[in-house]
XYZ file of C-alpha atoms in Angstrom:
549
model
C 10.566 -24.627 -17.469
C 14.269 -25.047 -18.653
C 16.073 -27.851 -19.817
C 19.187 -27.027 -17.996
C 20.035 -25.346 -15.021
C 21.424 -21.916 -15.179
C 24.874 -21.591 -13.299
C 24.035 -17.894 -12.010
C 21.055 -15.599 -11.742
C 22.249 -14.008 -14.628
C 21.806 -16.513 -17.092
C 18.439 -17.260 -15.454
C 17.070 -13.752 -16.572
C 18.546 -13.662 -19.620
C 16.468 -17.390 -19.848
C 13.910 -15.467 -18.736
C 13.971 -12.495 -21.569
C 14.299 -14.307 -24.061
C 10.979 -16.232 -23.565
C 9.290 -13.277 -23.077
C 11.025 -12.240 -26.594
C 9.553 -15.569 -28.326
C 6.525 -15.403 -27.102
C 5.812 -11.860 -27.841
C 7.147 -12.299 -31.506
C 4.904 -15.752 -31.633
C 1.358 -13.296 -30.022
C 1.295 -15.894 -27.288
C 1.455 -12.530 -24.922
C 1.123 -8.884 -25.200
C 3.874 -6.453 -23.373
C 2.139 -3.408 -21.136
C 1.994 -0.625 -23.099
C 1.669 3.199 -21.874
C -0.770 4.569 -22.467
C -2.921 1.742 -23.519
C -2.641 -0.133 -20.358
C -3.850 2.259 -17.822
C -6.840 3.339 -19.725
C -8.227 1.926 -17.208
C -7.731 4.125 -14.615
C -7.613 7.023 -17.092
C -11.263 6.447 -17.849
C -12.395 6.743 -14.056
C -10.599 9.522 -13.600
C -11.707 11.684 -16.482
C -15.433 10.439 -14.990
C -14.830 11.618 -11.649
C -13.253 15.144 -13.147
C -16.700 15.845 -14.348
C -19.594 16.783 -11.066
C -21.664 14.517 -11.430
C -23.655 15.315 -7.909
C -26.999 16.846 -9.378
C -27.700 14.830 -12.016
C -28.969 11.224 -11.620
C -28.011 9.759 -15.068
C -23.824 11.196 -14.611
C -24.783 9.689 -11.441
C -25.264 5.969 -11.932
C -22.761 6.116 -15.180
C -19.780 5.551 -12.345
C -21.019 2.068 -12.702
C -20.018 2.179 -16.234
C -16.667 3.961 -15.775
C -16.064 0.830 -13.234
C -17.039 -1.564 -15.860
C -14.541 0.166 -18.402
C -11.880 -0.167 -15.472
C -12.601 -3.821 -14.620
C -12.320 -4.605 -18.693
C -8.724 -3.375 -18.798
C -7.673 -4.769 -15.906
C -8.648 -8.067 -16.477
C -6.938 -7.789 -20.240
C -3.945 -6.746 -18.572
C -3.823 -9.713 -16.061
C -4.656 -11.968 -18.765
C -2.458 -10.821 -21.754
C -0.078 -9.123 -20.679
C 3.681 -9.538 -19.355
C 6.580 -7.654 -18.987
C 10.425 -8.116 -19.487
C 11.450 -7.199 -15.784
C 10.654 -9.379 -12.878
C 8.966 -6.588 -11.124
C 6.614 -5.364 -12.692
C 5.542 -8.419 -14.103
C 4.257 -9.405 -10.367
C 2.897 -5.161 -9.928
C 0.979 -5.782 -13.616
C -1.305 -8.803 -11.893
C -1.375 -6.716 -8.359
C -1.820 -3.273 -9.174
C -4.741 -3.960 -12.088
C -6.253 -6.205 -9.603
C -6.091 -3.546 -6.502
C -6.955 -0.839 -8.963
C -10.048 -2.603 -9.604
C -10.598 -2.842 -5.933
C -9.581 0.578 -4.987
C -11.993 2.212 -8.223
C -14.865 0.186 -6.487
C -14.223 1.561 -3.248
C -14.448 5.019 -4.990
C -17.273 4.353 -7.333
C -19.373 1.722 -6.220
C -18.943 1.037 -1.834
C -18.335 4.997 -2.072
C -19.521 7.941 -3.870
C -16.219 9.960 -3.513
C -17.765 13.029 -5.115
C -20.537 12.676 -2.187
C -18.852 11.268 0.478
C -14.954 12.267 0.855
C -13.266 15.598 1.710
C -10.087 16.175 2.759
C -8.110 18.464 4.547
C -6.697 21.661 2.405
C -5.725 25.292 3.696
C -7.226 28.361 2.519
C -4.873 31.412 1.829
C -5.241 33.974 4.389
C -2.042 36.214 3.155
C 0.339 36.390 5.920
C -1.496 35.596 8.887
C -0.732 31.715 9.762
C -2.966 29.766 10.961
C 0.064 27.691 12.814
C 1.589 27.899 16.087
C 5.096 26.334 14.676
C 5.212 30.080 13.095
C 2.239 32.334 14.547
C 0.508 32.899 17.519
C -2.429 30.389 18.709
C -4.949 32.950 18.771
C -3.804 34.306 15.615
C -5.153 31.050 14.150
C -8.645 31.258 14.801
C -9.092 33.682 12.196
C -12.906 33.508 11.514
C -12.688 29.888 10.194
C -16.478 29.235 11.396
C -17.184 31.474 8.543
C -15.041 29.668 6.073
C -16.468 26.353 6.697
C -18.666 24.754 9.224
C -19.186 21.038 9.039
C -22.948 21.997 11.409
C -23.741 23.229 7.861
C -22.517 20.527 5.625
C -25.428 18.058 4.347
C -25.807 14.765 6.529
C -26.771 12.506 3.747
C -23.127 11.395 3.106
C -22.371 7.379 4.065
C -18.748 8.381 5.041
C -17.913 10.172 8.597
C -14.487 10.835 10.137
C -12.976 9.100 12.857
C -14.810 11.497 15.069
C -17.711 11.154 14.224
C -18.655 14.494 11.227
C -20.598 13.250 9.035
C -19.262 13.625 5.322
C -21.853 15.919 3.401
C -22.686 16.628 0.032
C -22.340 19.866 -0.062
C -19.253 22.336 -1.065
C -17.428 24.816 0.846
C -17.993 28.324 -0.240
C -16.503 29.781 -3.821
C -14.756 32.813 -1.618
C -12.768 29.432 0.538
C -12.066 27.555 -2.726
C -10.549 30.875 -4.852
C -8.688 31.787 -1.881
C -7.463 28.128 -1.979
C -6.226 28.728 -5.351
C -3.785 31.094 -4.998
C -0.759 32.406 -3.282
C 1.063 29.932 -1.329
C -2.073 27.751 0.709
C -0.768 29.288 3.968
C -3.973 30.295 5.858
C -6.367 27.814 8.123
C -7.610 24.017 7.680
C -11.053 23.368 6.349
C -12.691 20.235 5.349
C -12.895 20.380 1.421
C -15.566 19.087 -0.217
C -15.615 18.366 -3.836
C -14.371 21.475 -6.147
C -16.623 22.917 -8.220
C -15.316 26.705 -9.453
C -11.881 25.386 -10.718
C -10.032 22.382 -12.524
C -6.952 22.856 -11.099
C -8.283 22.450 -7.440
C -10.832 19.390 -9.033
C -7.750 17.584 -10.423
C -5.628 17.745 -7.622
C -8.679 16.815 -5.184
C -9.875 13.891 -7.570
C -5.747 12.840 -7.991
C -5.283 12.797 -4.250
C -8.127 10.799 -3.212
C -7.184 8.143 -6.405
C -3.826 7.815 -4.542
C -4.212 8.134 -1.101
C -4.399 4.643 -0.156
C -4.356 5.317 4.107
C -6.652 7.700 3.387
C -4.305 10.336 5.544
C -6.369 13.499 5.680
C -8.797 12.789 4.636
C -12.813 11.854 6.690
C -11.867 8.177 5.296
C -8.500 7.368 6.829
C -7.443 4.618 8.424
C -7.531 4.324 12.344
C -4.023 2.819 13.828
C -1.829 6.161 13.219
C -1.997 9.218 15.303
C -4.706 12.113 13.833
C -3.407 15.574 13.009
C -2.109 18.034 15.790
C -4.196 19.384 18.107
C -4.265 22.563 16.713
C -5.650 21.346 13.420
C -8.591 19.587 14.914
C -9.442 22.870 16.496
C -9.279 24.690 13.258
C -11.655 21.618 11.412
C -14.332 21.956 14.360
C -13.450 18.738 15.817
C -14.003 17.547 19.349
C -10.467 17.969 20.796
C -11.044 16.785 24.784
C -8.816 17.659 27.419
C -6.158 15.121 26.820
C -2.487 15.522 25.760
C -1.917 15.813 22.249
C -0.452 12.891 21.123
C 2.503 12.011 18.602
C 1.869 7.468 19.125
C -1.085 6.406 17.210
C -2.507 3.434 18.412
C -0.839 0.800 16.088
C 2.713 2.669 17.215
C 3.154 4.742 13.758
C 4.621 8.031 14.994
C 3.303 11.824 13.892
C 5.933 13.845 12.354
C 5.526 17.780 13.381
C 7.857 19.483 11.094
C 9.776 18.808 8.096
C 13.020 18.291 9.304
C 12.217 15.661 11.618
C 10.259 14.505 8.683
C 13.234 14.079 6.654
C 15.689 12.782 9.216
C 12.820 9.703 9.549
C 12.765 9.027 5.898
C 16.453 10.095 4.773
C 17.413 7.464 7.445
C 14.976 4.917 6.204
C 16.199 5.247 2.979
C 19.929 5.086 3.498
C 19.457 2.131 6.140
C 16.787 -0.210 3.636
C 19.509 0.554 0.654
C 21.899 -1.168 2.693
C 20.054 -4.148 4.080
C 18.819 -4.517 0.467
C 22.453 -4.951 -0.910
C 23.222 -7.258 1.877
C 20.238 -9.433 1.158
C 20.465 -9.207 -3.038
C 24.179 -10.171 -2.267
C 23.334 -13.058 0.208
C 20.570 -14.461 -2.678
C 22.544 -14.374 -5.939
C 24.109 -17.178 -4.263
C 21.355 -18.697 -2.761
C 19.680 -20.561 -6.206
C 16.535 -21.052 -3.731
C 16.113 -17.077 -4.376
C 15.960 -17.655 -8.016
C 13.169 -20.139 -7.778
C 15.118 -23.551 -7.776
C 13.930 -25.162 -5.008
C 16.108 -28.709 -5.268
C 19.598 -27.269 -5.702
C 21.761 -27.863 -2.446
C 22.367 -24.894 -0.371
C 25.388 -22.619 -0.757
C 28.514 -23.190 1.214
C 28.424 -20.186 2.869
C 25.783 -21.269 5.036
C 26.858 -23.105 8.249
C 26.517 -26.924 8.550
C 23.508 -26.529 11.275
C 21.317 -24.515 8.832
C 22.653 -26.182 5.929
C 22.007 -29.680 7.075
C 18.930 -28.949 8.993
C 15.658 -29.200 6.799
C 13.826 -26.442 9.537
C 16.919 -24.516 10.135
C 17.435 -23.798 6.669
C 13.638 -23.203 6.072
C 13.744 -20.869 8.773
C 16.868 -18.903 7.533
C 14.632 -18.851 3.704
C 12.147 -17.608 5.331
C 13.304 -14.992 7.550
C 15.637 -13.593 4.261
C 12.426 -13.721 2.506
C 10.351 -11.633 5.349
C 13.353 -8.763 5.968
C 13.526 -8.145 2.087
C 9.946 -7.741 1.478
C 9.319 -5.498 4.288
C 12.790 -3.496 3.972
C 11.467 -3.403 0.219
C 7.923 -1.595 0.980
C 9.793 0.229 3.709
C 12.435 1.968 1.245
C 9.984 2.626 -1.233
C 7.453 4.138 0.801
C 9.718 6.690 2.233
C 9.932 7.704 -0.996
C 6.417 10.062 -1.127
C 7.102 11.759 1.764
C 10.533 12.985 1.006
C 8.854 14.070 -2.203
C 5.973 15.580 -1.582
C 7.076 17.197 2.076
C 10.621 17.609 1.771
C 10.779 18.605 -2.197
C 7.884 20.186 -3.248
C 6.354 21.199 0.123
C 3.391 23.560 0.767
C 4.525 26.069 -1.494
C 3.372 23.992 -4.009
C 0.827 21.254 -2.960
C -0.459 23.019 -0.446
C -1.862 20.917 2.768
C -0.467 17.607 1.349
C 3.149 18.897 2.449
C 2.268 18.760 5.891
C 4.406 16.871 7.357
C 2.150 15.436 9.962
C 0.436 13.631 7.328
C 3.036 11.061 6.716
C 3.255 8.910 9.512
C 5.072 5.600 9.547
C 4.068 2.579 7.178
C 4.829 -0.317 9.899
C 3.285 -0.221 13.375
C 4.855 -1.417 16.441
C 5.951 -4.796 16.717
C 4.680 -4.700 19.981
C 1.083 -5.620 18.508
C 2.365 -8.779 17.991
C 3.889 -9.589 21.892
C -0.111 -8.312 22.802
C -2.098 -9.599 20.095
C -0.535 -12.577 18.166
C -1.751 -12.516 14.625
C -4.545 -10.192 14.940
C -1.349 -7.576 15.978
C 0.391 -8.763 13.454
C -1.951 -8.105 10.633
C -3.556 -5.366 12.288
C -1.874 -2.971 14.010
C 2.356 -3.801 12.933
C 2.307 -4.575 8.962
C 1.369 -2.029 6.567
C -2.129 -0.983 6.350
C -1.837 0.123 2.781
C -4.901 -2.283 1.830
C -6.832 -1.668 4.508
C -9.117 0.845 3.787
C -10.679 -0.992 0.470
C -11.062 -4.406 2.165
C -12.498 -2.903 5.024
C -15.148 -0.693 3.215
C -15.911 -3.326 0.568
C -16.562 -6.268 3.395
C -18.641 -3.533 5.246
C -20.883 -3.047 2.524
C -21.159 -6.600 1.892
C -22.249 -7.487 5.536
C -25.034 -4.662 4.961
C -26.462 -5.804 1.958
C -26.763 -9.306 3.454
C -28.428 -7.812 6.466
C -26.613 -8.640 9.070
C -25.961 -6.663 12.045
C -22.396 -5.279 12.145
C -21.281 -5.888 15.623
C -22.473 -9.492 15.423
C -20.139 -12.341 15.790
C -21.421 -13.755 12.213
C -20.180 -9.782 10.700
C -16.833 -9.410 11.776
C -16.209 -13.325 10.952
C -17.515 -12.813 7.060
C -15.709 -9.297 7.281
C -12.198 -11.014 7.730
C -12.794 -13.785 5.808
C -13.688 -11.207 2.993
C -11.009 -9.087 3.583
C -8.318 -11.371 3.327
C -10.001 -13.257 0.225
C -9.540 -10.099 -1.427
C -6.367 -9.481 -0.629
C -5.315 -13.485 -1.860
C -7.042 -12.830 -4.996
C -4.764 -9.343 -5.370
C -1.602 -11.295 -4.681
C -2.723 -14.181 -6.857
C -3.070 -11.825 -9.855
C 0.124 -10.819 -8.972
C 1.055 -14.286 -8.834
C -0.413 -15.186 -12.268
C 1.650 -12.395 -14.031
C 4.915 -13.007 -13.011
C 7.301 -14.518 -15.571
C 8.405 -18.393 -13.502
C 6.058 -21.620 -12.983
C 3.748 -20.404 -10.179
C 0.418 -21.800 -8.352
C -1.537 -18.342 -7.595
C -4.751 -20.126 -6.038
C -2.565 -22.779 -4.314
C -0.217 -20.190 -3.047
C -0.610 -16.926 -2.184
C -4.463 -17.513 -2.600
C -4.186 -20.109 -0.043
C -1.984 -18.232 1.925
C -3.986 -15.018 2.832
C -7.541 -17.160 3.398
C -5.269 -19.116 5.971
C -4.508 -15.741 8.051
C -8.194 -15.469 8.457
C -8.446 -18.740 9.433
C -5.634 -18.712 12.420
C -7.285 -15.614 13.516
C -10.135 -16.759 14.120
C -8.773 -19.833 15.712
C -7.020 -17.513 18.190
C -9.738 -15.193 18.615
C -11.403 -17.991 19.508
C -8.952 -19.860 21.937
C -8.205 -16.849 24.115
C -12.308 -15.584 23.991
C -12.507 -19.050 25.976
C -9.401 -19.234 28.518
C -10.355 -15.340 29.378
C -14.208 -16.371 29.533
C -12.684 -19.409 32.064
C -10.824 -17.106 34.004
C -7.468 -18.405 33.673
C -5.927 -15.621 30.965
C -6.226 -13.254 34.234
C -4.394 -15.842 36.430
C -1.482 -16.196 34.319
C 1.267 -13.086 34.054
C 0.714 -11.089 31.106
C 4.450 -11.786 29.924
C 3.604 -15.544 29.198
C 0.945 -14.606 27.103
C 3.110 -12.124 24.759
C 5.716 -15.562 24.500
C 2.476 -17.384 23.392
C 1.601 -15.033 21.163
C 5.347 -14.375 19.736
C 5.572 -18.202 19.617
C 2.297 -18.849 17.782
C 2.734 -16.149 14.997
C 6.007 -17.742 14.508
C 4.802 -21.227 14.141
C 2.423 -20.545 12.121
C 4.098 -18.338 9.677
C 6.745 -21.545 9.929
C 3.930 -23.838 8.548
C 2.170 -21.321 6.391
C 3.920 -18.407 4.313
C 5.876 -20.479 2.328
C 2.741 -20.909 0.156
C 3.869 -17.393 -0.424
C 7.470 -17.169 -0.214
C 7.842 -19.865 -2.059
C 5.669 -18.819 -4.782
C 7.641 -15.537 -5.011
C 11.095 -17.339 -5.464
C 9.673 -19.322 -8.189
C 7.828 -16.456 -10.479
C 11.229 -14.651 -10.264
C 10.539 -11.357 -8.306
C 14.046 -11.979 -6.282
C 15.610 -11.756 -9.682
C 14.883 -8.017 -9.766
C 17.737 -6.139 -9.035
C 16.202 -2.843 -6.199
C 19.406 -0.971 -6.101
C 21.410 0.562 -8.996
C 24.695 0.410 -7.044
C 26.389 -2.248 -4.776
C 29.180 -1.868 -2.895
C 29.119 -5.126 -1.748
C 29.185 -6.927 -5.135
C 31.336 -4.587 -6.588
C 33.692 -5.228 -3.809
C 33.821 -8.955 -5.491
C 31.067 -10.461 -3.017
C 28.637 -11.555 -5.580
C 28.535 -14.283 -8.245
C 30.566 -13.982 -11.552
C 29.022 -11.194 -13.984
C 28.346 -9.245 -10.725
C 29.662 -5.164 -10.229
C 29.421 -2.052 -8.836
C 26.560 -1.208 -11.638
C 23.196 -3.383 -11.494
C 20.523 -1.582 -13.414
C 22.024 -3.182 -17.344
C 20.180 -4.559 -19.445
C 17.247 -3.138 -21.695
C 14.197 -2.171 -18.976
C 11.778 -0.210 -21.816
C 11.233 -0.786 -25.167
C 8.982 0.759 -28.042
C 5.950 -1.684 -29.261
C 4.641 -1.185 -32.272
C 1.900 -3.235 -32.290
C -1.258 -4.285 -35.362
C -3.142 -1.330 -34.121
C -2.573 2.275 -33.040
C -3.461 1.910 -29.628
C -1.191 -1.266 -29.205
C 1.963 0.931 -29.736
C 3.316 2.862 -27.232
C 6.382 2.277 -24.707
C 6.627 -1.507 -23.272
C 8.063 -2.435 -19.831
């Protein structure tokens, strides 16, 4: 892409930005704008602000408010770029999961029909909690609050035990107490608002961010589901079993807000470290900036630097901590927010701190389920819920049944096609020389394919008998050693592909200690965030001007 090759990262981006400055000046590209560039979104939302529930045409216009959606998105993937490394690769992924998450709302789902979440009426000082009130105290008439018996059973969505998600809303008396005061009465399932904005915006806003899907009927399965005493309140089927903080993936429940904000406070403070360690250890590493021939730096020691698989390997493993330790640290970020800052006082329900579990699962799923644990039950599950329900409704239109083997193979293959073609957008935008269909395209259809290789394999050696006649520890080595392998032989179609559209060139931390303490490369400090990150456009129409990242 350049003549030359730059002597540090630094140069690189300034390489980099001053592309991005020609081409804009030339029109070959157009810089995201806000507010033009999430129109988008703003469109869908307005549509699902407005009840559309009794009327048939309002009804089947969500497939015009997706239309509007997809439109922008795909502009935005196709024209436009932005200055920082970032979000140059979040323009491709988040217009291309925005697209797939607006589906799931308007087209797999009605959300207006089919979701409700969990809220909490105000019942003045009587708590409905046993952290601050007496258990009986909490059963204060909530039966004639809301009662799922009475909610309509034409709804496509049901919670994970099994109540149907109706149509219908909970009483006006349930939603005005809901309104005011400070939300600290019982749980009910809420259904669409209908007697004020306020509670319609914040329901429609939740349910357009809520990825997981954490409380509401909708939510993903791995983590644990709310306390005991919550169930009870929402008429669920509790059992006679011990409550339990482990969900089934290994993301742990959070009771209270302090031990909320220990978790995250602690998550924070430890990724901000490994993050400087790792953005010290690649400014010198020019593989990290997307130069792939350059010789390794001297730092290294001669067994990985001399070794073509040792020195892979060590790439590769960098590569995996920073991403994850990346999500990690910037998904503790809502729940210190919403829980710890704002808190029920003033967003109700969605303080609770029980509804932030962890991101990452147990690595464990991995030592019992190779790379169906690995995908499954120990990375994040952010995705999930949109690939699922979109490969669902897919295998139902085509007729097939959906416990077959046929199903579940066209549901993975489906699921992880959609997430290649996310990460391939993301791919596409980024500012370096990148191959989205030959990378991280490639990439994600491979997962599905060494699944079902090893779904396959060990349906036959337990079919044969012999997984039960071999210890269960030398199957968790297999498994360890095959994810490893394979990751060896496959993710750097992603990796690599990340390196060379310049994402490791963003700096994640504003302050280093370690480069300011004269570990980094020259025009490194204790400051990182320079340079100019936001800019105002004016662009040939009204609409194109507006502030540029």
């Amino acid at each position: 892409m350049f003549d030359t090759d730059p002597p540090t990262h630094h140069d690189l981006i300034q390489r980099y930005q001053a592309q991005y400055d020609a081409d804009l000046a030339a029109g070959n590209i157009e810089p995201f704008v806000y507010p033009w560039g999430t129109m988008g979104p703003a469109v869908v939302l307005v549509y699902l602000l407005i009840d559309h529930r009794k009327s048939r045409f309002a009804k089947y216009t969500r497939f015009l408010a997706f239309a509007i959606n997809l439109y922008f998105a795909a502009w935005n993937i196709r024209h436009t770029r932005s200055r920082i490394m970032a979000p140059g690769l979040g323009i491709g992924i988040l217009s291309a999961w925005g697209v797939l998450w607006i589906a799931n709302l308007l087209i797999v789902n009605d959300a207006q029909v089919d979701f409700k979440r969990i809220a909490r009426t105000e019942m003045g000082d009587e708590k409905a909690d046993p952290r601050s009130h007496s258990k009986s105290a909490s059963r204060v008439n909530v039966t004639a609050l809301v009662d799922d018996s009475s909610i309509a059973q034409n709804g496509t969505v049901r919670n994970r035990h099994g109540a149907p998600s109706g149509s219908s809303s909970q009483p006006d008396g349930v939603e005005a107490k809901a309104r005011t005061g400070k939300r600290a009465g019982t749980f009910y399932w809420q259904t669409y608002p209908v007697s004020s904005f306020i509670d319609r915006l914040d329901w429609v806003a939740d349910a357009f961010s809520n990825f997981r899907g954490m409380g509401w009927n909708w939510r993903i399965s791995g983590p644990p589901l709310a306390p005991r005493w919550v169930r009870e309140q929402l008429h669920e089927h509790v059992g006679a079993g011990t409550d339990t903080y482990i969900g089934r993936d290994g993301t742990r429940r959070y009771e209270t807000k302090e031990a909320l904000i220990r978790k995250y406070t602690w998550e924070m403070i430890r990724g901000y470290c490994i993050l400087d360690i790792l953005k010290t250890v690649m400014v010198h590493d020019s593989y990290f900036w997307g130069l792939m021939e350059r010789m390794p730096p001297s730092f290294l020691p001669n067994f990985i630097a001399s070794s073509h698989v040792w020195l892979k390997t060590y790439r590769l493993v960098v590569s995996l901590v920073m991403i994850k330790t990346a999500l990690q640290t910037i998904f503790a970020l809502g729940p210190l927010f919403f829980a710890g800052v704002l808190g029920p006082e003033w967003i109700g329900a969605k303080a609770e701190p029980w509804l932030y579990p962890d991101t990452f699962g147990a690595f464990d799923n991995v030592w019992k389920g190779g790379l169906v644990g690995w995908w499954g039950g120990w990375w994040h599950q952010t995705f999930r819920v949109a690939f699922e329900n979109t490969a669902k409704r897919i295998v139902t239109a085509l007729g097939l049944s959906p416990k077959s083997v046929s199903a579940k193979t066209l549901q993975l293959f489906l699921a992880f096609t959609l997430s290649g073609t996310i990460h391939a957008c993301g791919s596409y935008t980024q500012s370096g020389q990148t191959t989205p269909l030959r990378g991280p395209f490639a990439f994600f259809v491979l997962q599905a394919i060494g699944i079902t290789a090893q779904t396959f394999v060990s349906g036959q050696l337990k079919k044969s008998g012999v997984t039960q006649k071999v210890p269960k520890v030398f199957w968790k080595v297999v498994n360890f050693a095959f994810v490893h392998v394979w990751f060896y032989y496959t993710s750097p179609l992603l990796v690599d592909d990340f390196a060379k559209g310049g994402i490791w060139l963003f700096e994640p931390i504003p302050i280093s200690p370690l480069r300011g303490l004269g570990f980094g490369v020259k025009g490194d400090g204790w400051w990182c965030w320079g340079g100019r990150w936001a800019f105002w456009h004016t662009g040939k129409h009204w609409w194109q001007s507006g502030l540029a990242v």
